[in-house]
Amino acid sequence: MERPNRLNRSIQKLERYPKSWHTRLLSWSIGRVVPFVGTAGIRFDKMTKEEVILTLKNRKKVQNHIQQMHAAATALLAETASGMMVGMHLPDDKLPLMKDMKIAYVKRSQGNLKAVATLTDEQVAHIMQEDKGETMVQVTITDEAGVEPVICEMLWAWIPKQKKVVAEAV
């Protein structure tokens, strides 16, 4: 069995706190590492190797001119959910990169949004075994009415992290 990656180890540390604190602590922790996610107020409801579930409340700071979720906030939600899903499986010596995102805004959203991201077993094996590669991450966005206001395609890539070269003193 492989050693949990850095993201998984960080999530495991939450186990020492009461379960009722997990969502708040996870959301706060990730928001500190990725400030834009924290600024938007994305809530991390569930982060496991099987599924990532995030929500974004329809508040003034993420609204457009008609008081609905801004297109950029919706894209951020999809990108974050899919990126965290890849991050749950990516070995520590790899760097995740958003390669391409396609978002079709097909209906007006109503209220808060929820994103659910998943990977197949084949995708997980590919991520863990290949030095570099790419995969399309399934992410579904629904609003409070249960409608899918956007259809998303999130293509994530990964490459080996650059080794830090230490300059030699002359």
mmCIF file of C-alpha atoms in Angstrom:
data_model
loop_
_atom_site.group_PDB
_atom_site.id
_atom_site.type_symbol
_atom_site.label_atom_id
_atom_site.label_comp_id
_atom_site.label_asym_id
_atom_site.label_seq_id
_atom_site.Cartn_x
_atom_site.Cartn_y
_atom_site.Cartn_z
ATOM 1 C CA MET A 1 0.000 0.000 0.000
ATOM 2 C CA GLU A 2 1.326 3.432 -0.946
ATOM 3 C CA ARG A 3 2.098 6.130 1.597
ATOM 4 C CA PRO A 4 -0.579 8.851 1.788
ATOM 5 C CA ASN A 5 0.428 12.046 0.004
ATOM 6 C CA ARG A 6 0.818 15.413 1.727
ATOM 7 C CA LEU A 7 -2.810 16.428 1.133
ATOM 8 C CA ASN A 8 -4.118 13.152 2.579
ATOM 9 C CA ARG A 9 -1.817 13.442 5.589
ATOM 10 C CA SER A 10 -3.091 16.972 6.236
ATOM 11 C CA ILE A 11 -6.700 15.806 6.088
ATOM 12 C CA GLN A 12 -5.912 12.904 8.454
ATOM 13 C CA LYS A 13 -4.701 15.422 11.045
ATOM 14 C CA LEU A 14 -8.286 16.688 11.310
ATOM 15 C CA GLU A 15 -9.258 13.372 12.913
ATOM 16 C CA ARG A 16 -7.942 14.609 16.250
ATOM 17 C CA TYR A 17 -10.655 17.310 16.297
ATOM 18 C CA PRO A 18 -14.392 16.852 16.807
ATOM 19 C CA LYS A 19 -16.151 15.797 13.590
ATOM 20 C CA SER A 20 -18.333 18.915 13.741
ATOM 21 C CA TRP A 21 -15.194 21.030 13.213
ATOM 22 C CA HIS A 22 -13.854 19.182 10.129
ATOM 23 C CA THR A 23 -15.608 21.177 7.391
ATOM 24 C CA ARG A 24 -14.695 24.513 8.934
ATOM 25 C CA LEU A 25 -11.070 23.522 9.623
ATOM 26 C CA LEU A 26 -10.555 21.986 6.179
ATOM 27 C CA SER A 27 -12.087 25.008 4.429
ATOM 28 C CA TRP A 28 -9.966 27.393 6.498
ATOM 29 C CA SER A 29 -6.757 25.376 5.963
ATOM 30 C CA ILE A 30 -7.120 25.142 2.212
ATOM 31 C CA GLY A 31 -8.204 28.770 2.006
ATOM 32 C CA ARG A 32 -4.905 29.751 3.648
ATOM 33 C CA VAL A 33 -2.881 27.695 1.152
ATOM 34 C CA VAL A 34 -4.952 28.870 -1.848
ATOM 35 C CA PRO A 35 -6.034 32.398 -0.870
ATOM 36 C CA PHE A 36 -8.432 32.920 -3.812
ATOM 37 C CA VAL A 37 -10.422 29.858 -2.686
ATOM 38 C CA GLY A 38 -10.622 31.295 0.829
ATOM 39 C CA THR A 39 -11.610 34.745 -0.423
ATOM 40 C CA ALA A 40 -14.466 33.275 -2.468
ATOM 41 C CA GLY A 41 -15.660 31.312 0.556
ATOM 42 C CA ILE A 42 -15.662 27.824 -0.940
ATOM 43 C CA ARG A 43 -16.694 25.268 1.673
ATOM 44 C CA PHE A 44 -15.067 21.831 1.691
ATOM 45 C CA ASP A 45 -17.894 19.486 2.699
ATOM 46 C CA LYS A 46 -16.161 16.208 1.846
ATOM 47 C CA MET A 47 -12.669 15.291 0.700
ATOM 48 C CA THR A 48 -11.924 11.620 0.279
ATOM 49 C CA LYS A 49 -10.101 9.594 -2.345
ATOM 50 C CA GLU A 50 -13.499 8.609 -3.745
ATOM 51 C CA GLU A 51 -15.208 11.995 -3.901
ATOM 52 C CA VAL A 52 -14.722 15.715 -3.363
ATOM 53 C CA ILE A 53 -17.806 17.797 -2.532
ATOM 54 C CA LEU A 54 -17.590 21.581 -2.316
ATOM 55 C CA THR A 55 -20.260 24.255 -1.915
ATOM 56 C CA LEU A 56 -20.327 27.961 -2.608
ATOM 57 C CA LYS A 57 -22.981 30.206 -1.103
ATOM 58 C CA ASN A 58 -24.602 32.781 -3.359
ATOM 59 C CA ARG A 59 -23.342 35.811 -1.428
ATOM 60 C CA LYS A 60 -22.717 39.336 -2.646
ATOM 61 C CA LYS A 61 -18.950 38.841 -3.085
ATOM 62 C CA VAL A 62 -19.467 36.053 -5.674
ATOM 63 C CA GLN A 63 -22.535 37.448 -7.456
ATOM 64 C CA ASN A 64 -22.901 38.978 -10.882
ATOM 65 C CA HIS A 65 -25.014 42.009 -11.811
ATOM 66 C CA ILE A 66 -28.288 40.018 -11.501
ATOM 67 C CA GLN A 67 -27.499 38.579 -8.050
ATOM 68 C CA GLN A 68 -26.710 35.111 -9.370
ATOM 69 C CA MET A 69 -23.428 33.224 -9.030
ATOM 70 C CA HIS A 70 -20.798 34.948 -11.170
ATOM 71 C CA ALA A 71 -19.450 32.894 -14.088
ATOM 72 C CA ALA A 72 -15.897 33.189 -12.723
ATOM 73 C CA ALA A 73 -17.001 31.970 -9.274
ATOM 74 C CA THR A 74 -18.682 28.967 -10.898
ATOM 75 C CA ALA A 75 -15.492 28.205 -12.833
ATOM 76 C CA LEU A 76 -13.448 28.521 -9.631
ATOM 77 C CA LEU A 77 -15.728 26.024 -7.893
ATOM 78 C CA ALA A 78 -15.358 23.478 -10.724
ATOM 79 C CA GLU A 79 -11.591 24.001 -10.981
ATOM 80 C CA THR A 80 -11.113 23.657 -7.231
ATOM 81 C CA ALA A 81 -13.209 20.481 -6.910
ATOM 82 C CA SER A 82 -11.505 18.785 -9.845
ATOM 83 C CA GLY A 83 -8.034 19.905 -8.738
ATOM 84 C CA MET A 84 -8.577 18.597 -5.216
ATOM 85 C CA MET A 85 -9.735 15.269 -6.641
ATOM 86 C CA VAL A 86 -6.457 14.975 -8.576
ATOM 87 C CA GLY A 87 -4.562 16.208 -5.513
ATOM 88 C CA MET A 88 -5.983 13.403 -3.367
ATOM 89 C CA HIS A 89 -4.131 10.867 -5.549
ATOM 90 C CA LEU A 90 -1.064 12.668 -6.880
ATOM 91 C CA PRO A 91 2.281 11.541 -5.404
ATOM 92 C CA ASP A 92 4.192 14.278 -3.565
ATOM 93 C CA ASP A 93 6.915 14.403 -6.233
ATOM 94 C CA LYS A 94 4.401 15.514 -8.903
ATOM 95 C CA LEU A 95 2.952 18.954 -9.639
ATOM 96 C CA PRO A 96 -0.711 19.279 -10.726
ATOM 97 C CA LEU A 97 -1.499 21.731 -13.532
ATOM 98 C CA MET A 98 -4.829 22.850 -14.966
ATOM 99 C CA LYS A 99 -4.410 22.200 -18.675
ATOM 100 C CA ASP A 100 -7.831 23.046 -20.096
ATOM 101 C CA MET A 101 -11.282 23.902 -18.846
ATOM 102 C CA LYS A 102 -14.468 24.083 -20.847
ATOM 103 C CA ILE A 103 -17.572 25.395 -19.173
ATOM 104 C CA ALA A 104 -20.907 25.722 -20.929
ATOM 105 C CA TYR A 105 -23.365 27.911 -19.045
ATOM 106 C CA VAL A 106 -26.636 26.225 -20.037
ATOM 107 C CA LYS A 107 -29.145 27.541 -17.462
ATOM 108 C CA ARG A 108 -29.430 30.339 -14.942
ATOM 109 C CA SER A 109 -28.401 29.136 -11.512
ATOM 110 C CA GLN A 110 -30.616 29.477 -8.467
ATOM 111 C CA GLY A 111 -29.003 30.044 -5.091
ATOM 112 C CA ASN A 112 -25.981 28.162 -3.782
ATOM 113 C CA LEU A 113 -23.881 25.824 -5.932
ATOM 114 C CA LYS A 114 -22.491 22.373 -5.147
ATOM 115 C CA ALA A 115 -19.635 20.672 -6.998
ATOM 116 C CA VAL A 116 -18.989 16.918 -6.908
ATOM 117 C CA ALA A 117 -15.755 15.601 -8.447
ATOM 118 C CA THR A 118 -14.799 11.958 -8.956
ATOM 119 C CA LEU A 119 -12.233 9.794 -10.739
ATOM 120 C CA THR A 120 -12.465 6.252 -12.065
ATOM 121 C CA ASP A 121 -10.177 3.500 -10.767
ATOM 122 C CA GLU A 122 -8.369 3.588 -14.121
ATOM 123 C CA GLN A 123 -7.733 7.327 -13.803
ATOM 124 C CA VAL A 124 -6.403 6.892 -10.268
ATOM 125 C CA ALA A 125 -4.007 4.156 -11.425
ATOM 126 C CA HIS A 126 -2.841 6.375 -14.298
ATOM 127 C CA ILE A 127 -2.185 9.330 -11.969
ATOM 128 C CA MET A 128 -0.257 7.225 -9.490
ATOM 129 C CA GLN A 129 1.814 5.254 -12.012
ATOM 130 C CA GLU A 130 2.719 7.740 -14.725
ATOM 131 C CA ASP A 131 5.558 10.232 -14.295
ATOM 132 C CA LYS A 132 3.550 12.786 -16.250
ATOM 133 C CA GLY A 133 0.212 12.708 -17.953
ATOM 134 C CA GLU A 134 -3.266 14.145 -18.072
ATOM 135 C CA THR A 135 -6.823 13.146 -17.260
ATOM 136 C CA MET A 136 -10.313 14.594 -17.682
ATOM 137 C CA VAL A 137 -11.887 14.937 -14.237
ATOM 138 C CA GLN A 138 -15.628 14.437 -13.917
ATOM 139 C CA VAL A 139 -17.194 17.338 -12.007
ATOM 140 C CA THR A 140 -20.904 18.023 -11.691
ATOM 141 C CA ILE A 141 -22.235 21.406 -10.587
ATOM 142 C CA THR A 142 -25.799 21.673 -9.284
ATOM 143 C CA ASP A 143 -27.757 24.570 -7.820
ATOM 144 C CA GLU A 144 -30.297 24.656 -4.983
ATOM 145 C CA ALA A 145 -33.064 23.537 -7.342
ATOM 146 C CA GLY A 146 -31.039 20.422 -8.253
ATOM 147 C CA VAL A 147 -30.450 21.737 -11.770
ATOM 148 C CA GLU A 148 -27.077 21.561 -13.570
ATOM 149 C CA PRO A 149 -26.590 25.167 -14.689
ATOM 150 C CA VAL A 150 -23.171 24.424 -16.196
ATOM 151 C CA ILE A 151 -21.559 21.516 -18.011
ATOM 152 C CA CYS A 152 -17.846 21.265 -17.215
ATOM 153 C CA GLU A 153 -14.816 19.536 -18.691
ATOM 154 C CA MET A 154 -11.711 19.864 -16.539
ATOM 155 C CA LEU A 155 -8.475 18.537 -18.028
ATOM 156 C CA TRP A 156 -5.722 18.197 -15.432
ATOM 157 C CA ALA A 157 -2.084 17.352 -16.136
ATOM 158 C CA TRP A 158 0.806 16.492 -13.860
ATOM 159 C CA ILE A 159 4.551 16.673 -14.226
ATOM 160 C CA PRO A 160 7.495 15.854 -11.950
ATOM 161 C CA LYS A 161 8.347 18.644 -9.521
ATOM 162 C CA GLN A 162 11.568 20.467 -10.301
ATOM 163 C CA LYS A 163 14.392 19.516 -8.000
ATOM 164 C CA LYS A 164 15.682 22.575 -6.190
ATOM 165 C CA VAL A 165 19.239 23.235 -7.201
ATOM 166 C CA VAL A 166 21.388 24.542 -4.378
ATOM 167 C CA ALA A 167 23.927 27.056 -5.610
ATOM 168 C CA GLU A 168 27.460 26.189 -4.618
ATOM 169 C CA ALA A 169 29.495 28.855 -2.879
ATOM 170 C CA VAL A 170 32.505 29.883 -4.896
#
